[in-house]
mmCIF file of C-alpha atoms in Angstrom:
data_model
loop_
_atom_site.group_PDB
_atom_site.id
_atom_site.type_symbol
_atom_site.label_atom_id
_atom_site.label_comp_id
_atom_site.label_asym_id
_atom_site.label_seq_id
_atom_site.Cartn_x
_atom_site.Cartn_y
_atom_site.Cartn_z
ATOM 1 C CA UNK A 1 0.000 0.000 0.000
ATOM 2 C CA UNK A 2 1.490 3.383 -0.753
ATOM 3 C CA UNK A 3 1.846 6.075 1.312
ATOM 4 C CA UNK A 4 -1.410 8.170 1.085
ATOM 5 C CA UNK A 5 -1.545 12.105 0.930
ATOM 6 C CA UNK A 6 -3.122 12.431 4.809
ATOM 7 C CA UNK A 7 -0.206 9.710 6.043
ATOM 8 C CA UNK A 8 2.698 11.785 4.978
ATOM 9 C CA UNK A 9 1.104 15.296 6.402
ATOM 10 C CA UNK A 10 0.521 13.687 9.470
ATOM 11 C CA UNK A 11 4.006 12.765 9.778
ATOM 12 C CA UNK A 12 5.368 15.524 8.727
ATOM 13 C CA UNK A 13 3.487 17.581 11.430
ATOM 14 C CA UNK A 14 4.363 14.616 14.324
ATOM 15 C CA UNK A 15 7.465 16.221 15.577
ATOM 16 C CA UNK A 16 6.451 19.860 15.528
ATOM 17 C CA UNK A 17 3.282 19.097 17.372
ATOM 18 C CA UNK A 18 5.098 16.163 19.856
ATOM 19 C CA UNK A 19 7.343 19.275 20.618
ATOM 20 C CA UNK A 20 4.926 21.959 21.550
ATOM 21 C CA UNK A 21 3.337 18.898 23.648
ATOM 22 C CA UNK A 22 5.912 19.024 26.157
ATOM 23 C CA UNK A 23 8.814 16.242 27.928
ATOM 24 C CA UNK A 24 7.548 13.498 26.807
ATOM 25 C CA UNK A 25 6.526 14.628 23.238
ATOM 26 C CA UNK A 26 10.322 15.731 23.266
ATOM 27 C CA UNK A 27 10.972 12.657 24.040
ATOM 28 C CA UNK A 28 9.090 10.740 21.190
ATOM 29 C CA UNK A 29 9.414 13.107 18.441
ATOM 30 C CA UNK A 30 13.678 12.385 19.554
ATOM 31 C CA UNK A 31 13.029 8.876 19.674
ATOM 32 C CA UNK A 32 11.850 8.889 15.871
ATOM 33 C CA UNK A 33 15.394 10.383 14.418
ATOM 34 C CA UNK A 34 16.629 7.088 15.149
ATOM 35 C CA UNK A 35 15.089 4.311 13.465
ATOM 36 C CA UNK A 36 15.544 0.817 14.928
ATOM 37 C CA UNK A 37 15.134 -2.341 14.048
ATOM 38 C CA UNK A 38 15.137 -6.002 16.173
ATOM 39 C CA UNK A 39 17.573 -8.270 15.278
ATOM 40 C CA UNK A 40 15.040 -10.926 15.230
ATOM 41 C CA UNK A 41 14.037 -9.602 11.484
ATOM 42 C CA UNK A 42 17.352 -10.876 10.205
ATOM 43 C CA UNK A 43 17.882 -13.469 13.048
ATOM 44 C CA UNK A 44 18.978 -15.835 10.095
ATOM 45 C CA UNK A 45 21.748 -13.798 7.939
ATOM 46 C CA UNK A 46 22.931 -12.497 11.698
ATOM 47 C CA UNK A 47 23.814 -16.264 13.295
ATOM 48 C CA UNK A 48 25.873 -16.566 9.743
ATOM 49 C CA UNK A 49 27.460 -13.484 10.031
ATOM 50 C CA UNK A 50 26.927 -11.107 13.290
ATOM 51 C CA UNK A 51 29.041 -8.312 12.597
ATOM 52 C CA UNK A 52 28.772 -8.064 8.402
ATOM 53 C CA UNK A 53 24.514 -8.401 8.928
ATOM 54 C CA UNK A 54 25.189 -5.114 11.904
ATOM 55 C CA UNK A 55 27.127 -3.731 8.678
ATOM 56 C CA UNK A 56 24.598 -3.922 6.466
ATOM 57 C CA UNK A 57 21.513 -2.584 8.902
ATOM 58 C CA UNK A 58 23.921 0.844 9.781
ATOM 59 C CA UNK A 59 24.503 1.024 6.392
ATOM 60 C CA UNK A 60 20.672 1.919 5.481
ATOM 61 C CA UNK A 61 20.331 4.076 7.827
ATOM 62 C CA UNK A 62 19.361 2.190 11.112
ATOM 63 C CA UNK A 63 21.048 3.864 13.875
ATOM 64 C CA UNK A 64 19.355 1.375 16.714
ATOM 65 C CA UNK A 65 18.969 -2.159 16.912
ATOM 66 C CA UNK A 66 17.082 -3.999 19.473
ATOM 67 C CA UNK A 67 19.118 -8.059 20.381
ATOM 68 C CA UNK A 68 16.711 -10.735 20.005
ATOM 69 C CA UNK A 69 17.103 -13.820 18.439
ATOM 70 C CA UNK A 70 19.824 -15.182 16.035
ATOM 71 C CA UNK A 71 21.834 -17.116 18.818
ATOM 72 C CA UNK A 72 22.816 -13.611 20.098
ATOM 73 C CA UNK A 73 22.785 -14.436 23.901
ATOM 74 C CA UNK A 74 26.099 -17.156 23.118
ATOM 75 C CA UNK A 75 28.056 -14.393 21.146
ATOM 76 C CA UNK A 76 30.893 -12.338 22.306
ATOM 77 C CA UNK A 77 28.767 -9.607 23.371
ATOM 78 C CA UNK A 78 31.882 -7.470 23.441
ATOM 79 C CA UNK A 79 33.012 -8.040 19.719
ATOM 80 C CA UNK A 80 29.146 -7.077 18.984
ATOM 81 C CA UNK A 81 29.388 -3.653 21.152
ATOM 82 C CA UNK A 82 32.513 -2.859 19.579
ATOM 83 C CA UNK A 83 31.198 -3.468 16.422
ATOM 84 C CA UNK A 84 28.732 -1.523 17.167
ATOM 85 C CA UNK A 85 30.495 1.593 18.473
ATOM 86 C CA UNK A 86 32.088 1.609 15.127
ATOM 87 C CA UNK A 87 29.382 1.620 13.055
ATOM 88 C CA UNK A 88 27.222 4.154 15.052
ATOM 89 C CA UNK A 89 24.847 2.021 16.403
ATOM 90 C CA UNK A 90 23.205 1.372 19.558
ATOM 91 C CA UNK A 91 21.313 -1.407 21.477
ATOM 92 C CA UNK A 92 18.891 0.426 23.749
ATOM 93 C CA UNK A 93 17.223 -3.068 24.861
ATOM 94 C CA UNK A 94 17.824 -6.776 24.339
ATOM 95 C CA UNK A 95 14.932 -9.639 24.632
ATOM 96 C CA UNK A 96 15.659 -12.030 27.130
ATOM 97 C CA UNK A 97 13.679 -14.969 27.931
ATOM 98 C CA UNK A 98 11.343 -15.733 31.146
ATOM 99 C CA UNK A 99 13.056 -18.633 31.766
ATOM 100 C CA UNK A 100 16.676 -17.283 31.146
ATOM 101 C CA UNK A 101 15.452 -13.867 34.026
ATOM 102 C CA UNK A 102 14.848 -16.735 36.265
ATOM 103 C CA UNK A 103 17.652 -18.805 35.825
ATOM 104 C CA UNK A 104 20.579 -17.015 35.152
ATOM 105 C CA UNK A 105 19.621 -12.968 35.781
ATOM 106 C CA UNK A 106 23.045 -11.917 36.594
ATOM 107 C CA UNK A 107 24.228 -13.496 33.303
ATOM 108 C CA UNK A 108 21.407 -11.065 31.521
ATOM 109 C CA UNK A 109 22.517 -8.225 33.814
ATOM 110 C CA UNK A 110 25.992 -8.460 32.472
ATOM 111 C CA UNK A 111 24.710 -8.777 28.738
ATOM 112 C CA UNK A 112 22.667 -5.924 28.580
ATOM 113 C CA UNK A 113 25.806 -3.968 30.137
ATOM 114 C CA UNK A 114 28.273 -5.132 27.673
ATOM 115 C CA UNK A 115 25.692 -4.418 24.960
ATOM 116 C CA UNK A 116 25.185 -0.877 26.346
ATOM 117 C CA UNK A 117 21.587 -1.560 26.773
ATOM 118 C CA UNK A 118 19.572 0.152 29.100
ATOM 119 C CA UNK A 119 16.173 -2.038 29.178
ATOM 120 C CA UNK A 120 15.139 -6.227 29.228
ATOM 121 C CA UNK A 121 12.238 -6.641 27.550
ATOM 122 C CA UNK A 122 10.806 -10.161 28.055
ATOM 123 C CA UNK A 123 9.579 -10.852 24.314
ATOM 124 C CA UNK A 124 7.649 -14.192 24.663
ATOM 125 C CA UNK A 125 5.657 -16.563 27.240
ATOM 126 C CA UNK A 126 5.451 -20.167 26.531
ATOM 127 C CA UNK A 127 1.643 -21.771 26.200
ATOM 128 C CA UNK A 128 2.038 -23.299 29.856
ATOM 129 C CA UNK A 129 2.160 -19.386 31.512
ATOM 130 C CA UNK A 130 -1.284 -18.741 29.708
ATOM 131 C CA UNK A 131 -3.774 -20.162 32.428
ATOM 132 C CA UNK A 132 -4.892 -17.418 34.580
ATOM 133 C CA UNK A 133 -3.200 -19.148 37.457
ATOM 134 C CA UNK A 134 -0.201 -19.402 35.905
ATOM 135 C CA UNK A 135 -0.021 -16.245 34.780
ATOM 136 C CA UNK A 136 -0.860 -14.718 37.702
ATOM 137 C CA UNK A 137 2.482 -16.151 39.113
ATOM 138 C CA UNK A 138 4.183 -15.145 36.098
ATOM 139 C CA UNK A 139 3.096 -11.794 37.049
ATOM 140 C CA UNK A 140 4.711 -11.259 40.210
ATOM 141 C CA UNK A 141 7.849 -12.693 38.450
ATOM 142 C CA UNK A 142 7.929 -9.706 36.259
ATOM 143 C CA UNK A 143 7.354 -7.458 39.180
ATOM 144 C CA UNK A 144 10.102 -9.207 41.351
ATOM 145 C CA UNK A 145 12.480 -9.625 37.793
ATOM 146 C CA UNK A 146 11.675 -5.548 37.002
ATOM 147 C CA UNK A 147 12.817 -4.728 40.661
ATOM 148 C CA UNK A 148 16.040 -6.639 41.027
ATOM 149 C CA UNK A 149 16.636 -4.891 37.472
ATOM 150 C CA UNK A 150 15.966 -1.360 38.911
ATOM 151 C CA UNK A 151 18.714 -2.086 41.572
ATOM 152 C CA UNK A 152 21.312 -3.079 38.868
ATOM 153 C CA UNK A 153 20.421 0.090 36.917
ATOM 154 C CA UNK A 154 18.183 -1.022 34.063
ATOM 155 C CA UNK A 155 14.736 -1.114 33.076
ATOM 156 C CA UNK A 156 12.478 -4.108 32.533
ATOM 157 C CA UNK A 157 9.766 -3.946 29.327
ATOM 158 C CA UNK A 158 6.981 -6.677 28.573
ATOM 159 C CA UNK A 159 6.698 -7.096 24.627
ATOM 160 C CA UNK A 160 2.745 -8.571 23.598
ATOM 161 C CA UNK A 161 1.907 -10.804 20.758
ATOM 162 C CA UNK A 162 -1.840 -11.352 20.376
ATOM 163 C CA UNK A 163 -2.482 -14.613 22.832
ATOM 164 C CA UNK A 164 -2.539 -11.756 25.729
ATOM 165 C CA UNK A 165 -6.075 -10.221 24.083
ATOM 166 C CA UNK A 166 -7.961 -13.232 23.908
ATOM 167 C CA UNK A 167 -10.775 -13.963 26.066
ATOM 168 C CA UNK A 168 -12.354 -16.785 26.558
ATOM 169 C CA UNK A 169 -15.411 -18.021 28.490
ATOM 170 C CA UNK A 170 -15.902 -14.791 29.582
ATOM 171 C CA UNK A 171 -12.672 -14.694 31.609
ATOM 172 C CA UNK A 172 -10.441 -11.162 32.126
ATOM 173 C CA UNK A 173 -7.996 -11.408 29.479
ATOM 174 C CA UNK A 174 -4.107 -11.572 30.168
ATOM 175 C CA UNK A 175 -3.314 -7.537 29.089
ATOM 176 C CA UNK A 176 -6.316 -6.801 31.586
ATOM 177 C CA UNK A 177 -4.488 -8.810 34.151
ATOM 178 C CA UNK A 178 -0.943 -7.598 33.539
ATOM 179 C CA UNK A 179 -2.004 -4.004 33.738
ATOM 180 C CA UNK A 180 -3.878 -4.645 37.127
ATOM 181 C CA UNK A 181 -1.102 -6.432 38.580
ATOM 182 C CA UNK A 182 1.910 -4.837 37.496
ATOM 183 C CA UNK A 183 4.062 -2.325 39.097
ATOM 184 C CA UNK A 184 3.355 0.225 36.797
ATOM 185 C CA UNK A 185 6.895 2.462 37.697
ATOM 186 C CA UNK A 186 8.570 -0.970 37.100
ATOM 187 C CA UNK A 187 7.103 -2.610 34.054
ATOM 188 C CA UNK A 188 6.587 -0.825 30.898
ATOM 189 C CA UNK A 189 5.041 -2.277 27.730
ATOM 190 C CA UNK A 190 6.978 -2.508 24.179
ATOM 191 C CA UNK A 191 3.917 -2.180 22.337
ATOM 192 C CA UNK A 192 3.625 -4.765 19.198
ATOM 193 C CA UNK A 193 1.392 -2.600 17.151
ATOM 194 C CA UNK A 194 1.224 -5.764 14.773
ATOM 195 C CA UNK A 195 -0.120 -8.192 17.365
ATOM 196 C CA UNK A 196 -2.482 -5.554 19.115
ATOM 197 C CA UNK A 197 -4.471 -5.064 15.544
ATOM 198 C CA UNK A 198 -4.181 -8.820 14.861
ATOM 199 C CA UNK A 199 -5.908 -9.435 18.117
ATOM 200 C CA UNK A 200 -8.355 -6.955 17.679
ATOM 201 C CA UNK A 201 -7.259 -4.006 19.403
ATOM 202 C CA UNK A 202 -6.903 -0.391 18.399
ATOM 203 C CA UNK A 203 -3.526 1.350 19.440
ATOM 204 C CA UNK A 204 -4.277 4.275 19.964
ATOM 205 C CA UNK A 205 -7.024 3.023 23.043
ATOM 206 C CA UNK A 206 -4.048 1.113 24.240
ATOM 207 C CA UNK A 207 -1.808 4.054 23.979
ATOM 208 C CA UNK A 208 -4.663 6.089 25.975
ATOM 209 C CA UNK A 209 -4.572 2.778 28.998
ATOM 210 C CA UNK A 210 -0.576 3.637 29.223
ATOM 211 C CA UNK A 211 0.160 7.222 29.406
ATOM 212 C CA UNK A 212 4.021 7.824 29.658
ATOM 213 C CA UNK A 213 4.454 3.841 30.273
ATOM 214 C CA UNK A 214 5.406 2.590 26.778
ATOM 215 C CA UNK A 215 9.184 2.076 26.715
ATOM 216 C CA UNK A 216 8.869 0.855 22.626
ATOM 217 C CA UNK A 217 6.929 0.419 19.535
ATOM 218 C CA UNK A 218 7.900 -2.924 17.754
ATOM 219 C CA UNK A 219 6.598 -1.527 13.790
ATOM 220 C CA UNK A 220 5.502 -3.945 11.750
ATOM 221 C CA UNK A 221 2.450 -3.882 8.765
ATOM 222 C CA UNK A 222 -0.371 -5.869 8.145
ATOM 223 C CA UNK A 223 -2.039 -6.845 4.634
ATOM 224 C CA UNK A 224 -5.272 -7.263 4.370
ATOM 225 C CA UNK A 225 -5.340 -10.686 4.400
ATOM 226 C CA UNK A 226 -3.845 -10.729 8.243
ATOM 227 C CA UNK A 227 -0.082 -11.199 7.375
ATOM 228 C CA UNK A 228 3.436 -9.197 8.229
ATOM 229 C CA UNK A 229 4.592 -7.050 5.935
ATOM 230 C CA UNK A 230 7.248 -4.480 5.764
ATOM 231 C CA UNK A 231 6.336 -0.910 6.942
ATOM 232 C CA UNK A 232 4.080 1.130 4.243
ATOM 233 C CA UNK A 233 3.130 -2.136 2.338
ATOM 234 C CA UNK A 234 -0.347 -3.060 4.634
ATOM 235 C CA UNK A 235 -2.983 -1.364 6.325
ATOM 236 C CA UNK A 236 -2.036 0.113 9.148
ATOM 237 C CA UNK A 237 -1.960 3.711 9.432
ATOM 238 C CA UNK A 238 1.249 4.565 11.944
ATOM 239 C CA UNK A 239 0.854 7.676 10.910
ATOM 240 C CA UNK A 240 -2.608 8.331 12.557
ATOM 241 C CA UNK A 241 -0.959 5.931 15.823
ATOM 242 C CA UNK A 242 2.038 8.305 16.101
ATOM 243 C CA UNK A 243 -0.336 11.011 16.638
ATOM 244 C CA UNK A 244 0.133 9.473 20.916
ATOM 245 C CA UNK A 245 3.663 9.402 20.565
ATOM 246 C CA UNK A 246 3.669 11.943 23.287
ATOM 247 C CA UNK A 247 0.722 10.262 25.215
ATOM 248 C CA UNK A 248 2.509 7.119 24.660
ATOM 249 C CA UNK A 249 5.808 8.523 25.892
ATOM 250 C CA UNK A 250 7.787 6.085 23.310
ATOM 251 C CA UNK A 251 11.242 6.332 23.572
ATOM 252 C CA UNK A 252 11.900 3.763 20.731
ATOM 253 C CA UNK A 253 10.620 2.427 17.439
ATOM 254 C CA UNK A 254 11.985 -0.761 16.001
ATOM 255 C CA UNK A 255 11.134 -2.417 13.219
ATOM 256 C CA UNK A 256 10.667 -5.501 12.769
ATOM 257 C CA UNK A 257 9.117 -8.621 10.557
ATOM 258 C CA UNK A 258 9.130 -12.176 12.385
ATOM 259 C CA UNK A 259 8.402 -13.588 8.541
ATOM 260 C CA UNK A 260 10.449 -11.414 6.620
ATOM 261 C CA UNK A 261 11.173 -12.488 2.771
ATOM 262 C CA UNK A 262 14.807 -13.911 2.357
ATOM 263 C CA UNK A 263 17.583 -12.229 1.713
ATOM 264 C CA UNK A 264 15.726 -9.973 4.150
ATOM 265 C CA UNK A 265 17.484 -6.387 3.544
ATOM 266 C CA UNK A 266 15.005 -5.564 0.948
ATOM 267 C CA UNK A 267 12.397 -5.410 3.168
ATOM 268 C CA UNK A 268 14.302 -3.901 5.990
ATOM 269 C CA UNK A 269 15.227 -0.892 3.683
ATOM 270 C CA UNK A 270 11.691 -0.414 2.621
ATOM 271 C CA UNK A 271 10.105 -0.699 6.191
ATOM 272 C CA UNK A 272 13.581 2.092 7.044
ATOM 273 C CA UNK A 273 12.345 4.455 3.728
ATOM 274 C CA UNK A 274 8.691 4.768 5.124
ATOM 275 C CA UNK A 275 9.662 5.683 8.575
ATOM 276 C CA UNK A 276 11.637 7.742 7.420
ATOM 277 C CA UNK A 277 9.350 9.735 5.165
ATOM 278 C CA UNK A 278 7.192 9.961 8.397
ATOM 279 C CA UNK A 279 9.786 11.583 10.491
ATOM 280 C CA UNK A 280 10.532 14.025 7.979
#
């Protein structure tokens, strides 16, 4: 889908209006000039080749990338940060797993130092965590997880897919009960703007739930048919969405395609071109 007339005023209006919104507008409309993207997109071409696939993502312009994926957590995290500093990138956040905060937290701790990050967002839960009961435990992991990572310095984000939506038998869904039983000044949300649509939601109501709480936006389009695409090629209008940026409070927007078409950078670059158009 190209880029319609109202889509590119919009964002060429975001950053003059997220400025004269105050901080946190500041904030967002900053947050734009540097596009991201999670590793995950690429997760293929970057267990092959780490530092040449961080080559070619600075080269189109990324100037963020977000660790996930790829066999990233076994690297020399120090060979990737150094990397890194030389190609003008940065790694605000990394995903680390549930089971991998529980088990070995000081090993994540140290990772998300030597990677310069300054956030662990916990991308994924496994089937077994989706009973009410279970989550509920779950729960007070993240708040006891987002804590300990407060002490050493960092931040702790929750990334959503669509399972978290879902109701069923009439039950409060699993976004309804992480929002009740977080800490809210410990656990932010990186927002999936993909996964909220696909389960039904609209983003900008979410946005409205989580004033100043949104750490990230993961930015990824949708066809018509229901599938990912790269930025500007669905049906999503981020344009109208980063309307909130200041509600929202983002501080980062990465982009990012879990099914991504081999050899990938094609559709990296064109998701990169249409953000960039909007931040204009």
């Amino acid at each position: 889908m190209s880029m319609n007339r109202r889509q590119l005023l919009a964002g060429g209006t975001l950053l003059a209006a997220a400025f004269a919104a105050g901080p946190l507008a500041a904030t967002a409309a900053n947050a734009l000039r540097k596009i991201g993207l999670q590793l995950y997109t690429v997760r293929e071409i970057f267990a092959a080749d780490p530092i040449g696939t961080l080559e070619k993502v600075a080269k189109i312009g990324y100037r963020e990338v977000e660790f996930g994926g790829g066999g990233y957590d076994a690297m020399d995290h120090a060979a990737l940060r150094g990397a890194m500093d030389r190609l003008g990138l940065t790694a605000p956040s990394i995903h680390v797993g549930y089971d991998a905060l529980a088990g070995q937290f000081d090993a994540a701790v140290a990772m998300a130092r030597t990677l310069g990050a300054d956030t662990i967002v916990l991308p994924w839960m496994d089937s077994k965590y989706r009973e009410p009961a279970a989550w509920r435990t779950a729960l007070a992991d993240f708040n006891r997880f987002a804590a300990r990572l407060k002490d050493a310095g960092l931040g702790f984000a929750y990334h959503n897919h669509d399972f978290e939506f879902l109701v069923k038998d009439g039950e409060t869904s699993l976004f309804d009960m992480l929002l009740a039983e977080r800490d809210p000044a410990l656990v932010q949300i990186e927002l999936d703007l993909f996964w909220a649509v696909k389960a039904g939601q609209d983003p900008k109501a979410l946005i409205r739930r989580l004033p100043g709480q949104i750490y990230a936006y993961h930015v990824k389009d949708m066809t018509a048919g229901g599938d990912m695409t790269s930025v500007g090629k669905g049906v999503i209008d981020f344009a109208d969405i980063f309307t909130l940026n200041d509600v929202a409070g983002v501080r980062h927007f990465y982009v990012e395609n879990d099914q991504a078409p081999a050899p990938y950078l094609p559709d990296i670059t064109a998701s990169f071109t249409t953000l960039s158009r909007l931040r204009a």
